[in-house]
PDB file of C-alpha atoms in Angstrom:
ATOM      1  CA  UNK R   1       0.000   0.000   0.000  1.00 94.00           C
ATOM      2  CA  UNK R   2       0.910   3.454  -0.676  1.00 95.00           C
ATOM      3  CA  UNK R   3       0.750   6.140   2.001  1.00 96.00           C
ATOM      4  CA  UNK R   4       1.513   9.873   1.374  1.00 96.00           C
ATOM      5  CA  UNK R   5       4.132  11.556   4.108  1.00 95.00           C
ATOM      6  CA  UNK R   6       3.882  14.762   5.408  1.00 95.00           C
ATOM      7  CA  UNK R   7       5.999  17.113   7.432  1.00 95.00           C
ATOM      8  CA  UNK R   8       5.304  19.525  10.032  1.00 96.00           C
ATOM      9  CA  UNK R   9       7.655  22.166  10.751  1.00 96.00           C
ATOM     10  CA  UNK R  10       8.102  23.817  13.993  1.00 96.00           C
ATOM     11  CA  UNK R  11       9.813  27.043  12.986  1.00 95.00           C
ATOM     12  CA  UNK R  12      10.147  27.903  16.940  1.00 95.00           C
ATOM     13  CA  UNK R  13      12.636  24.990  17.148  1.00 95.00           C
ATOM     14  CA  UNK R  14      13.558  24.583  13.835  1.00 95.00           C
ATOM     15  CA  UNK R  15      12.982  20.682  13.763  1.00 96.00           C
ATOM     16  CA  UNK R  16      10.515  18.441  12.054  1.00 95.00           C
ATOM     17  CA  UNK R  17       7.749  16.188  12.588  1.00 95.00           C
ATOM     18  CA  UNK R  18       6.900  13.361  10.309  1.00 95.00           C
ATOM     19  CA  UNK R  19       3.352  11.533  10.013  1.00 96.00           C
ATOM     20  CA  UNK R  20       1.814   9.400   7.222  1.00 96.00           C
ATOM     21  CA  UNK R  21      -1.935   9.507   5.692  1.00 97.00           C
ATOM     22  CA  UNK R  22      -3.438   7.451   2.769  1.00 96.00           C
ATOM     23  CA  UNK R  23      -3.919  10.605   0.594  1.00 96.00           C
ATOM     24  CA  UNK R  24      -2.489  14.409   0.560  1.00 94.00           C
ATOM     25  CA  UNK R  25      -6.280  15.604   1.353  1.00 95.00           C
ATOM     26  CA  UNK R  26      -6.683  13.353   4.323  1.00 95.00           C
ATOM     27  CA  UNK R  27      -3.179  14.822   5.524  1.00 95.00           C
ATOM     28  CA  UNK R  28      -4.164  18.381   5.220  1.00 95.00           C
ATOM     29  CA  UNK R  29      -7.323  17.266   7.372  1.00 94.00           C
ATOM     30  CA  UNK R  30      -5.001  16.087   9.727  1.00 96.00           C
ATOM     31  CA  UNK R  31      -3.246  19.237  10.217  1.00 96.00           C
ATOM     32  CA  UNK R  32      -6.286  21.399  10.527  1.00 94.00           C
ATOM     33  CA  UNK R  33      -7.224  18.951  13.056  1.00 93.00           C
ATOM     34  CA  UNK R  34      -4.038  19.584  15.087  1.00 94.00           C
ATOM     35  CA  UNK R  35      -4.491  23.451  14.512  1.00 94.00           C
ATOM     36  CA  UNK R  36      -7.909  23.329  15.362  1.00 92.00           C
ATOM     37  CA  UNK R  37      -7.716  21.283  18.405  1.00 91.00           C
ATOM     38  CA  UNK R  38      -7.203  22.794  21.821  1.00 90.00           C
ATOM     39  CA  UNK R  39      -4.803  21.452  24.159  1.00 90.00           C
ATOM     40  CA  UNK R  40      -1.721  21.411  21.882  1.00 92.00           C
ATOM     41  CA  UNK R  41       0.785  23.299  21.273  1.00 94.00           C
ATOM     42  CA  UNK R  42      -0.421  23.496  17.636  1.00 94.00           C
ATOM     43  CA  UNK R  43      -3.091  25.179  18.223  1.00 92.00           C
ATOM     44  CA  UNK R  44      -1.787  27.365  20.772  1.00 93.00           C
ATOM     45  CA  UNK R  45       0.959  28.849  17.940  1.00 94.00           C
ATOM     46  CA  UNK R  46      -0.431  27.964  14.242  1.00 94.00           C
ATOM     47  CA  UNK R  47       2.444  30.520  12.859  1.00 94.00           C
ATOM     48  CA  UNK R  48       4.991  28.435  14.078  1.00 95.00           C
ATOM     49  CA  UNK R  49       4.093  25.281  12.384  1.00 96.00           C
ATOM     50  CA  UNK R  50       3.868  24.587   8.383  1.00 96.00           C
ATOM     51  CA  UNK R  51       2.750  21.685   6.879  1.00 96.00           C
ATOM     52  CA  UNK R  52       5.162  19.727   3.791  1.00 95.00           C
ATOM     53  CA  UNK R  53       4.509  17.153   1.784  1.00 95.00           C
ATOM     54  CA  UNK R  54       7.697  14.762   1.484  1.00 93.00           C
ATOM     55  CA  UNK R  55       6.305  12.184  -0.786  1.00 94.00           C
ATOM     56  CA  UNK R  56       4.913   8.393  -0.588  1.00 95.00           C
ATOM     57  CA  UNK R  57       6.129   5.471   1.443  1.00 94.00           C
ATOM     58  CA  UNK R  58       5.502   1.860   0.287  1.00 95.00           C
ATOM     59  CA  UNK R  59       4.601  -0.474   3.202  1.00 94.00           C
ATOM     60  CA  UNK R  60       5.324  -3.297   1.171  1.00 95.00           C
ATOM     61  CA  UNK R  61       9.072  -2.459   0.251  1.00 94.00           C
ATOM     62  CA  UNK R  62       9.332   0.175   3.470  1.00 94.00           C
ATOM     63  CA  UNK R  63      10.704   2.446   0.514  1.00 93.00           C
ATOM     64  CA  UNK R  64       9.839   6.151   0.354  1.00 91.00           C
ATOM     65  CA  UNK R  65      10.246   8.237  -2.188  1.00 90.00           C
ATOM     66  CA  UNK R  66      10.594  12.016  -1.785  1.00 89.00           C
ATOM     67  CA  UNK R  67       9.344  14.620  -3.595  1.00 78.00           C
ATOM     68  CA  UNK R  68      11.730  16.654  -5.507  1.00 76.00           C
ATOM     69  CA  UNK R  69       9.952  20.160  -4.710  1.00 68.00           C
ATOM     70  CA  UNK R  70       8.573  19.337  -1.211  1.00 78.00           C
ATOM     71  CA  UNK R  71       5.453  21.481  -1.601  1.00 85.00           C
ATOM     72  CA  UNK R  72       4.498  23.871   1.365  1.00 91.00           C
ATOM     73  CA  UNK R  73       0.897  22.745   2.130  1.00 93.00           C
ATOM     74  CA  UNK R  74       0.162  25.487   4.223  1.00 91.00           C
ATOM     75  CA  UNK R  75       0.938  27.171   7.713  1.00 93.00           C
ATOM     76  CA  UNK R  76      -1.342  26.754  10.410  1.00 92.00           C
ATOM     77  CA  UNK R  77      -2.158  30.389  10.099  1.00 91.00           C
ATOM     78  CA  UNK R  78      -4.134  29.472   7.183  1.00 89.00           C
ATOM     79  CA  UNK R  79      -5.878  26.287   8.586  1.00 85.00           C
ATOM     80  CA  UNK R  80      -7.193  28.328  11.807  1.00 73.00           C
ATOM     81  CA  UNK R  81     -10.240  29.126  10.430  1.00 66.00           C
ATOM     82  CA  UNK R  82     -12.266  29.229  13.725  1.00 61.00           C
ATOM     83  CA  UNK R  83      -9.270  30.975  16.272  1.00 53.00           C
ATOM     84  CA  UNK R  84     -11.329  34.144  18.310  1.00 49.00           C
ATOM     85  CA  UNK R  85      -8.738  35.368  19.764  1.00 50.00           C
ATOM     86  CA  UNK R  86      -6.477  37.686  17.738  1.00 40.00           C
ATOM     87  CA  UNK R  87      -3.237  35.610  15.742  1.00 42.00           C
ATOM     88  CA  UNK R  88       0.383  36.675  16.596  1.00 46.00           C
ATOM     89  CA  UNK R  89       3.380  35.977  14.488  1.00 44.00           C
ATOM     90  CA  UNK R  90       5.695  33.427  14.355  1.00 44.00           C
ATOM     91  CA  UNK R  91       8.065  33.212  17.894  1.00 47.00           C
ATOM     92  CA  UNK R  92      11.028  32.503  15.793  1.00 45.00           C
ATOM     93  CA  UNK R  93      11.269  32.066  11.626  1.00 44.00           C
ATOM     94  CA  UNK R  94      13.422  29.643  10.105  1.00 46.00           C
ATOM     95  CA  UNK R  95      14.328  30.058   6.437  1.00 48.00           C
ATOM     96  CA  UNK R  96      13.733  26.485   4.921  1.00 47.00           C
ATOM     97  CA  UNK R  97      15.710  24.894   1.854  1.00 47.00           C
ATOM     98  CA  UNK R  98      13.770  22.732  -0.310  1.00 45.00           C
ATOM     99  CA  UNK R  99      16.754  20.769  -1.245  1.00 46.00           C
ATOM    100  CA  UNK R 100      17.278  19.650   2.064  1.00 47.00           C
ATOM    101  CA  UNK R 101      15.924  19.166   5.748  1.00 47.00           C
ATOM    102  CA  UNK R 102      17.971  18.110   9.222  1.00 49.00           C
ATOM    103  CA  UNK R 103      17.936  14.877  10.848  1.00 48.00           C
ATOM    104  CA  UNK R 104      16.424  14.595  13.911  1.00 47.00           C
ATOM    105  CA  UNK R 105      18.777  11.866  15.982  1.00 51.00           C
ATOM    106  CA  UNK R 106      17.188   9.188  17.786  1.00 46.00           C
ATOM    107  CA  UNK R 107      18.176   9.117  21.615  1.00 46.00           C
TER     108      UNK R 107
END
């Protein structure tokens, strides 16, 4: 089976988070989710966090396969369609590179 992955970036730490979905649209509705969710930090700063598409994984082969562009889906700015109180910007911007992203090390 194919599943799509996505990446959320926390610009206040500059580090990602990786999830999977079975299609781009049910990732995006994952994200709005998150954003529109109380509770998490998400939700409590939508400018710091930006949703990426990577590209697919294969669970039969446990191959992914990036995508060469890795298209900005959106910040969570954009998602928080039902926020009442007023939006702030970002804590703390970090200029991303398409052509690559960090590791995040395992402890």
């Amino acid at each position: 089976m194919i599943k799509q992955e996505f990446l959320i970036l926390d610009a206040a730490v500059g580090e990602y988070t990786l999830f999977q979905q079975l299609t781009i649209e049910s990732g995006v509705r994952y994200f709005r989710t998150l954003v529109e969710s109380t509770g998490n930090p998400i939700n409590a700063h939508p400018a710091d966090y930006t949703l990426f598409h990577r590209g697919e994984y294969d669970t039969e082969t446990g191959l992914s396969v990036c995508a060469e562009l890795r298209p900005n889906l959106g910040n969570g700015l954009e998602f928080n369609i039902g926020r009442k109180e007023p939006l702030q910007e970002p804590s703390n911007v970090v200029e991303v590179k398409q052509e690559s992203f960090p590791r995040v090390e395992s402890s």
